[in-house]
Tab-separated table of C-alpha atoms (C1' of nucleotides) in Angstrom:
chain	number	residue	atom	x	y	z
A	26	UNK	CA	97.591	99.070	106.068
A	27	UNK	CA	97.132	98.883	109.754
A	28	UNK	CA	98.553	95.747	109.053
A	29	UNK	CA	100.858	93.630	111.272
A	30	UNK	CA	104.379	92.551	109.703
A	31	UNK	CA	105.220	89.020	109.405
A	32	UNK	CA	108.265	89.681	111.627
A	33	UNK	CA	104.967	90.148	114.482
A	34	UNK	CA	103.285	87.210	113.301
A	35	UNK	CA	106.445	85.248	113.727
A	36	UNK	CA	107.345	86.816	116.713
A	37	UNK	CA	103.790	85.830	118.247
A	38	UNK	CA	104.070	82.402	116.625
A	39	UNK	CA	107.624	81.383	118.772
A	40	UNK	CA	106.491	82.827	121.793
A	41	UNK	CA	103.363	80.892	121.453
A	42	UNK	CA	105.350	77.963	120.778
A	43	UNK	CA	107.659	78.504	123.637
A	44	UNK	CA	104.687	79.372	125.959
A	45	UNK	CA	103.890	75.436	125.538
A	46	UNK	CA	106.896	74.487	126.565
A	47	UNK	CA	107.589	73.289	130.390
A	48	UNK	CA	108.919	75.579	132.678
A	49	UNK	CA	112.780	76.078	132.323
A	50	UNK	CA	112.651	74.086	128.842
A	51	UNK	CA	114.900	75.652	126.063
A	52	UNK	CA	114.265	75.512	122.650
A	53	UNK	CA	116.482	76.545	119.679
A	54	UNK	CA	115.641	78.243	116.850
A	55	UNK	CA	115.658	75.250	114.491
A	56	UNK	CA	112.711	73.667	116.511
A	57	UNK	CA	110.722	76.831	116.006
A	58	UNK	CA	111.289	77.187	112.398
A	59	UNK	CA	110.458	73.785	111.676
A	60	UNK	CA	107.479	74.047	113.591
A	61	UNK	CA	106.104	76.538	111.688
A	62	UNK	CA	108.002	76.498	108.366
A	63	UNK	CA	110.051	80.215	109.148
A	64	UNK	CA	112.810	80.840	107.474
A	65	UNK	CA	115.468	80.174	110.274
A	66	UNK	CA	117.680	83.391	109.372
A	67	UNK	CA	114.933	85.766	109.749
A	68	UNK	CA	113.549	84.128	112.520
A	69	UNK	CA	116.709	84.215	114.409
A	70	UNK	CA	116.558	88.098	114.296
A	71	UNK	CA	112.934	87.996	115.689
A	72	UNK	CA	114.201	85.892	118.734
A	73	UNK	CA	117.296	88.099	118.902
A	74	UNK	CA	115.400	91.189	119.417
A	75	UNK	CA	112.854	89.683	121.877
A	76	UNK	CA	115.761	88.745	123.776
A	77	UNK	CA	116.853	92.028	123.672
A	78	UNK	CA	114.037	94.003	124.777
A	79	UNK	CA	113.637	91.295	127.746
A	80	UNK	CA	111.042	89.185	126.594
A	81	UNK	CA	113.102	86.251	125.910
A	82	UNK	CA	116.140	84.674	127.829
A	83	UNK	CA	118.700	83.453	125.419
A	84	UNK	CA	121.102	80.505	126.460
A	85	UNK	CA	124.106	80.664	124.281
A	86	UNK	CA	125.572	77.726	124.270
A	87	UNK	CA	125.301	73.988	123.062
A	88	UNK	CA	121.986	72.553	123.710
A	89	UNK	CA	121.080	75.974	124.190
A	90	UNK	CA	118.248	78.308	122.912
A	91	UNK	CA	115.471	80.327	123.952
A	92	UNK	CA	112.746	80.385	126.937
A	93	UNK	CA	110.259	83.182	128.052
A	94	UNK	CA	112.214	85.422	130.668
A	95	UNK	CA	108.824	86.366	132.277
A	96	UNK	CA	105.410	84.909	132.496
A	97	UNK	CA	103.351	85.121	129.339
A	98	UNK	CA	100.679	87.030	131.826
A	99	UNK	CA	103.217	90.088	132.245
A	100	UNK	CA	103.689	90.300	128.319
A	101	UNK	CA	101.391	92.464	126.044
A	102	UNK	CA	101.029	92.366	122.488
A	103	UNK	CA	101.727	95.954	122.665
A	104	UNK	CA	105.412	94.880	123.868
A	105	UNK	CA	106.065	92.288	121.256
A	106	UNK	CA	104.752	94.835	118.690
A	107	UNK	CA	107.205	97.363	120.032
A	108	UNK	CA	109.937	94.954	120.333
A	109	UNK	CA	109.883	93.934	116.922
A	110	UNK	CA	108.563	96.806	114.724
A	111	UNK	CA	109.888	99.749	116.800
A	112	UNK	CA	106.712	101.213	117.747
A	113	UNK	CA	103.036	101.400	116.867
A	114	UNK	CA	101.753	104.652	115.458
A	115	UNK	CA	98.824	104.981	113.286
A	116	UNK	CA	100.176	108.622	112.051
A	117	UNK	CA	102.086	108.911	109.033
A	118	UNK	CA	104.003	111.905	110.604
A	119	UNK	CA	104.691	110.362	113.883
A	120	UNK	CA	108.367	109.373	113.141
A	121	UNK	CA	109.505	112.048	115.250
A	122	UNK	CA	110.445	113.830	112.047
A	123	UNK	CA	107.689	116.169	111.872
A	124	UNK	CA	109.334	118.496	109.896
A	125	UNK	CA	108.601	116.191	106.898
A	126	UNK	CA	105.489	116.673	107.176
A	127	UNK	CA	104.010	119.212	105.075
A	128	UNK	CA	100.495	119.610	106.796
A	129	UNK	CA	101.605	119.771	110.153
A	130	UNK	CA	100.788	123.903	110.259
A	131	UNK	CA	97.112	123.231	109.754
A	132	UNK	CA	96.528	119.671	110.389
A	133	UNK	CA	93.070	119.118	111.399
A	134	UNK	CA	93.195	115.668	111.873
A	135	UNK	CA	96.449	115.083	114.239
A	136	UNK	CA	94.721	115.101	117.526
A	137	UNK	CA	91.654	112.795	116.637
A	138	UNK	CA	93.852	110.495	115.220
A	139	UNK	CA	96.033	110.213	118.224
A	140	UNK	CA	92.856	109.614	120.165
A	141	UNK	CA	92.090	106.542	117.942
A	142	UNK	CA	95.799	105.429	118.155
A	143	UNK	CA	95.431	105.665	121.915
A	144	UNK	CA	92.695	103.594	122.145
A	145	UNK	CA	94.279	101.067	119.915
A	146	UNK	CA	97.564	100.897	121.839
A	147	UNK	CA	95.639	100.377	124.989
A	148	UNK	CA	93.797	97.725	123.702
A	149	UNK	CA	96.713	95.871	122.548
A	150	UNK	CA	98.776	97.020	125.974
A	151	UNK	CA	95.508	95.373	127.784
A	152	UNK	CA	95.878	91.973	126.354
A	153	UNK	CA	98.829	89.549	127.648
A	154	UNK	CA	100.208	86.996	125.917
A	155	UNK	CA	98.635	84.585	127.960
A	156	UNK	CA	95.283	85.744	127.000
A	157	UNK	CA	96.442	85.969	123.655
A	158	UNK	CA	97.323	82.670	123.264
A	159	UNK	CA	94.364	80.876	125.078
A	160	UNK	CA	92.042	83.001	122.955
A	161	UNK	CA	88.619	80.836	122.269
A	162	UNK	CA	89.022	79.978	118.395
A	163	UNK	CA	86.436	81.573	116.366
A	164	UNK	CA	84.124	79.800	114.362
A	165	UNK	CA	85.647	78.854	111.062
A	166	UNK	CA	86.208	81.269	107.809
A	167	UNK	CA	84.856	84.425	109.917
A	168	UNK	CA	87.573	86.800	107.802
A	169	UNK	CA	86.321	85.656	104.470
A	170	UNK	CA	82.710	85.444	105.414
A	171	UNK	CA	82.008	88.767	106.370
A	172	UNK	CA	84.141	90.164	108.928
A	173	UNK	CA	81.501	89.360	111.873
A	174	UNK	CA	83.926	89.936	114.490
A	175	UNK	CA	82.698	93.869	113.651
A	176	UNK	CA	79.629	93.576	116.072
A	177	UNK	CA	81.243	91.226	118.797
A	178	UNK	CA	81.111	93.296	122.119
A	179	UNK	CA	84.342	93.673	123.786
B	19	UNK	CA	103.727	99.483	111.363
B	20	UNK	CA	99.788	99.841	111.902
B	21	UNK	CA	100.343	102.872	110.261
B	22	UNK	CA	97.752	104.606	108.122
B	23	UNK	CA	98.592	105.340	104.497
B	24	UNK	CA	99.256	109.355	103.438
B	25	UNK	CA	96.428	108.782	101.273
B	26	UNK	CA	93.947	107.983	104.090
B	27	UNK	CA	95.670	111.207	105.955
B	28	UNK	CA	94.769	112.848	102.946
B	29	UNK	CA	91.303	111.840	102.796
B	30	UNK	CA	90.441	112.535	106.119
B	31	UNK	CA	91.921	116.027	105.960
B	32	UNK	CA	89.832	116.894	102.817
B	33	UNK	CA	86.833	115.463	104.404
B	34	UNK	CA	87.675	117.634	107.460
B	35	UNK	CA	87.938	120.768	105.038
B	36	UNK	CA	84.564	120.176	103.298
B	37	UNK	CA	82.786	119.540	106.425
B	38	UNK	CA	83.807	122.820	107.293
B	39	UNK	CA	81.989	123.963	104.137
B	40	UNK	CA	78.310	125.662	104.154
B	41	UNK	CA	75.326	123.094	103.309
B	42	UNK	CA	75.366	122.418	99.333
B	43	UNK	CA	78.927	124.294	98.804
B	44	UNK	CA	81.142	122.465	96.643
B	45	UNK	CA	85.304	122.669	96.984
B	46	UNK	CA	87.390	121.608	93.948
B	47	UNK	CA	90.684	119.843	94.595
B	48	UNK	CA	92.756	122.918	93.911
B	49	UNK	CA	91.259	124.431	97.014
B	50	UNK	CA	91.972	121.464	98.943
B	51	UNK	CA	95.457	121.006	97.835
B	52	UNK	CA	96.265	124.541	98.723
B	53	UNK	CA	94.913	124.474	102.168
B	54	UNK	CA	97.011	121.686	102.826
B	55	UNK	CA	99.740	121.572	100.871
B	56	UNK	CA	99.003	118.243	99.024
B	57	UNK	CA	99.707	117.138	95.292
B	58	UNK	CA	97.066	117.943	93.455
B	59	UNK	CA	97.086	114.431	91.204
B	60	UNK	CA	97.073	112.261	94.228
B	61	UNK	CA	94.542	114.162	96.113
B	62	UNK	CA	92.180	113.844	92.767
B	63	UNK	CA	92.725	110.317	93.188
B	64	UNK	CA	91.838	109.951	96.526
B	65	UNK	CA	88.838	112.483	96.079
B	66	UNK	CA	87.915	110.233	93.155
B	67	UNK	CA	87.750	106.998	95.242
B	68	UNK	CA	85.836	108.583	98.083
B	69	UNK	CA	83.077	109.821	95.332
B	70	UNK	CA	83.148	106.292	94.047
B	71	UNK	CA	82.395	104.720	97.284
B	72	UNK	CA	79.489	107.016	97.973
B	73	UNK	CA	81.168	109.311	100.528
B	74	UNK	CA	81.427	112.446	98.150
B	75	UNK	CA	79.284	113.896	95.584
B	76	UNK	CA	81.305	115.060	92.753
B	77	UNK	CA	80.233	117.915	90.477
B	78	UNK	CA	81.603	117.359	87.036
B	79	UNK	CA	81.666	120.995	85.798
B	80	UNK	CA	83.083	124.246	85.647
B	81	UNK	CA	82.474	125.673	88.982
B	82	UNK	CA	82.215	122.172	90.287
B	83	UNK	CA	84.012	120.241	92.610
B	84	UNK	CA	83.227	117.982	95.578
B	85	UNK	CA	80.682	117.962	98.456
B	86	UNK	CA	79.898	115.434	101.135
B	87	UNK	CA	77.325	113.128	100.082
B	88	UNK	CA	76.135	112.008	103.640
B	89	UNK	CA	76.116	114.002	106.906
B	90	UNK	CA	79.348	113.465	108.672
B	91	UNK	CA	77.716	111.823	111.250
B	92	UNK	CA	76.757	108.693	108.696
B	93	UNK	CA	80.447	108.532	107.734
B	94	UNK	CA	82.888	106.396	109.691
B	95	UNK	CA	86.461	106.354	109.852
B	96	UNK	CA	86.291	102.801	109.061
B	97	UNK	CA	84.128	103.814	105.635
B	98	UNK	CA	87.390	106.050	105.065
B	99	UNK	CA	89.965	103.922	105.259
B	100	UNK	CA	88.197	100.791	103.662
B	101	UNK	CA	87.518	103.641	100.584
B	102	UNK	CA	90.788	104.395	100.322
B	103	UNK	CA	93.069	101.320	101.208
B	104	UNK	CA	90.676	98.805	100.152
B	105	UNK	CA	90.261	97.138	103.613
B	106	UNK	CA	91.337	96.992	107.124
B	107	UNK	CA	93.324	93.730	108.567
B	108	UNK	CA	96.061	93.754	110.681
B	109	UNK	CA	96.677	89.892	109.704
B	110	UNK	CA	99.542	89.506	107.315
B	111	UNK	CA	97.741	86.582	105.647
B	112	UNK	CA	94.452	88.035	105.211
B	113	UNK	CA	94.527	88.820	101.909
B	114	UNK	CA	92.363	85.981	100.588
B	115	UNK	CA	94.949	84.165	98.947
B	116	UNK	CA	95.347	82.206	102.406
B	117	UNK	CA	97.289	79.539	100.049
B	118	UNK	CA	100.793	81.498	100.061
B	119	UNK	CA	100.673	81.365	103.878
B	120	UNK	CA	103.409	78.548	105.222
B	121	UNK	CA	101.864	78.876	108.522
B	122	UNK	CA	97.961	78.244	107.963
B	123	UNK	CA	98.088	74.576	108.804
B	124	UNK	CA	99.232	74.971	112.509
B	125	UNK	CA	98.899	78.449	112.957
B	126	UNK	CA	98.176	79.290	116.694
B	127	UNK	CA	97.784	82.892	116.066
B	128	UNK	CA	94.904	83.231	113.753
B	129	UNK	CA	92.030	83.294	115.877
B	130	UNK	CA	93.636	85.472	118.676
B	131	UNK	CA	94.602	87.988	115.707
B	132	UNK	CA	91.026	88.327	114.674
B	133	UNK	CA	89.639	89.027	117.902
B	134	UNK	CA	92.212	91.919	118.023
B	135	UNK	CA	91.315	92.613	114.539
B	136	UNK	CA	87.733	92.916	115.410
B	137	UNK	CA	88.113	95.361	118.226
B	138	UNK	CA	90.260	97.558	116.181
B	139	UNK	CA	87.862	97.563	113.537
B	140	UNK	CA	84.810	98.165	115.857
B	141	UNK	CA	86.398	101.029	117.118
B	142	UNK	CA	86.847	102.486	113.596
B	143	UNK	CA	83.489	101.567	112.912
B	144	UNK	CA	82.268	103.297	115.994
B	145	UNK	CA	83.963	106.803	115.219
B	146	UNK	CA	81.863	109.047	112.740
B	147	UNK	CA	83.665	111.702	110.963
B	148	UNK	CA	81.822	114.149	112.895
B	149	UNK	CA	82.896	113.092	115.973
B	150	UNK	CA	86.405	112.415	114.493
B	151	UNK	CA	86.554	116.307	113.583
B	152	UNK	CA	85.053	117.558	116.874
B	153	UNK	CA	87.357	115.496	118.732
B	154	UNK	CA	88.777	117.418	121.596
B	155	UNK	CA	92.707	118.529	121.320
B	156	UNK	CA	94.680	116.549	123.028
B	157	UNK	CA	97.290	118.126	125.521
B	158	UNK	CA	100.466	119.050	123.673
B	159	UNK	CA	103.122	116.850	123.058
B	160	UNK	CA	101.232	113.212	123.730
B	161	UNK	CA	102.946	111.708	121.069
B	162	UNK	CA	106.207	112.518	121.854
B	163	UNK	CA	105.897	112.644	125.268
B	164	UNK	CA	104.765	109.087	125.693
B	165	UNK	CA	103.639	107.169	122.722
B	166	UNK	CA	106.574	107.395	120.285
B	167	UNK	CA	109.058	106.877	123.168
B	168	UNK	CA	107.498	103.262	123.603
B	169	UNK	CA	109.668	101.798	121.168
B	170	UNK	CA	113.175	102.650	119.785
B	171	UNK	CA	113.669	104.898	117.042
B	172	UNK	CA	114.008	103.840	113.356
C	19	DT	C1'	78.625	126.231	69.421
C	20	DT	C1'	82.714	125.918	71.272
C	21	DA	C1'	86.313	127.135	74.773
C	22	DA	C1'	87.319	126.719	79.759
C	23	DT	C1'	86.972	124.159	83.606
C	24	DA	C1'	86.942	120.247	86.431
C	25	DA	C1'	86.671	115.578	87.149
C	26	DC	C1'	87.996	110.947	85.383
C	27	DA	C1'	91.181	107.043	84.277
C	28	DG	C1'	94.784	104.559	84.094
C	29	DA	C1'	99.679	103.702	82.845
C	30	DC	C1'	104.122	104.854	84.750
C	31	DC	C1'	108.295	105.556	87.642
C	32	DA	C1'	110.346	106.736	92.315
C	33	DT	C1'	110.771	105.759	97.073
C	34	DT	C1'	110.232	103.356	100.856
C	35	DT	C1'	109.396	99.729	103.678
C	36	DT	C1'	109.622	94.711	104.330
C	37	DG	C1'	111.478	90.401	104.002
C	38	DG	C1'	114.523	87.406	103.344
C	39	DT	C1'	119.766	85.955	102.423
C	40	DC	C1'	124.830	85.531	103.335
C	41	DT	C1'	128.795	85.854	105.930
C	42	DG	C1'	131.461	86.335	109.709
C	43	DC	C1'	131.906	86.444	114.837
C	44	DG	C1'	131.312	85.148	120.182
C	45	DA	C1'	129.780	82.373	124.025
C	46	DT	C1'	129.389	77.806	126.235
C	47	DT	C1'	130.158	73.580	127.038
C	48	DA	C1'	130.872	68.472	126.309
D	15	DT	C1'	139.364	72.534	121.361
D	16	DA	C1'	135.823	71.580	118.122
D	17	DA	C1'	130.865	71.663	117.735
D	18	DT	C1'	126.737	74.027	118.787
D	19	DC	C1'	124.248	77.548	119.601
D	20	DG	C1'	123.353	82.483	119.611
D	21	DC	C1'	124.865	87.294	117.862
D	22	DA	C1'	125.299	90.999	114.354
D	23	DG	C1'	125.382	93.663	110.126
D	24	DA	C1'	125.863	94.176	105.564
D	25	DC	C1'	123.285	93.396	101.656
D	26	DC	C1'	119.510	91.840	98.189
D	27	DA	C1'	114.725	91.282	96.291
D	28	DA	C1'	110.126	91.974	96.215
D	29	DA	C1'	106.161	94.635	97.305
D	30	DA	C1'	103.791	98.553	99.015
D	31	DT	C1'	103.143	103.250	98.502
D	32	DG	C1'	103.701	108.005	96.989
D	33	DG	C1'	103.625	110.699	93.500
D	34	DT	C1'	103.977	112.076	88.167
D	35	DC	C1'	102.449	112.280	83.459
D	36	DT	C1'	99.411	111.732	79.603
D	37	DG	C1'	95.202	112.018	77.941
D	38	DT	C1'	89.542	111.847	78.318
D	39	DT	C1'	84.988	113.495	79.160
D	40	DA	C1'	81.125	116.084	81.372
D	41	DT	C1'	79.267	120.286	82.188
D	42	DT	C1'	78.702	125.095	82.086
D	43	DA	C1'	79.126	130.029	80.250
D	44	DA	C1'	80.338	133.249	76.897
DNA sequence: TTAATAACAGACCATTTTGGTCTGCGATTA
DNA sequence: TAATCGCAGACCAAAATGGTCTGTTATTAA
């Protein structure tokens, strides 16, 4: 529920890794997969999609690999999620095939949910890969301690 | 991706329906399921959980049913999601069993993701059921006019 | 007192989504 | 021209989710 897929995790890890490279440096899949213990085959797919969506530049040759196509500043987290998962949508009926939704006729919650969804998307759109990567570490054990991020002002 | 489950949809629909009742009025599962075409058995489970979590009051008798236990103003959307799905967490490794995460040792993205998650949770916590229900309708076609087109169809 | 009503409980199965594997092809360059 | 790398898609396995089935328990009205 509201969870990112592992593929998005892998994408963000790889992008993080690539961002740390020198300008123009290419990195191949194996290097990334070894750095983070990600199965190469699935990482390959992830990077392919990022490349197809214009986030990565691929160098299709020996000594080739991938590099960022745009500055990390110009890539949003939403871009990454969209590239990998298709699209973000908290509504379970927002798959473009609304006919399948039994509740569509008298659905009281659609527009409120759209508002929430809009906020989430704005939030994801608003954070660039650069900002994401240089995010200050939070203090350890946050997640299992108490989710004290809750009260944190934005 | 980042999608709410149908059970949460059902919960929100039911809560919306219950909010529209007069004070003290109880509604049984069948009435709700007919109003929205939701299978009664699964709706039963959803309402049971809401009741167990203190969001609904159950009346276990003939002519019984459910009613809101607290004013809609005092129930957040996050409360509802937590009641139904357990907990919200965008991290795929945040299940309390981190040992299973291969990337934990050199994970560059954990704390940034925690920040995003915190923001999302704040947003969900900040919206009450009352606000949710009385949300202004968005102009038609928002979903398909813009949001949905951001990613490729699957 | 008892039968009807409605919630409670959990095992169970089906479907969908996701993660991951396997196989082969295509581009580039040393 | 062979080695290295990405590209592509079929395919399978595992997990999450949606939904069904069977039965139990509490309350009330007849």
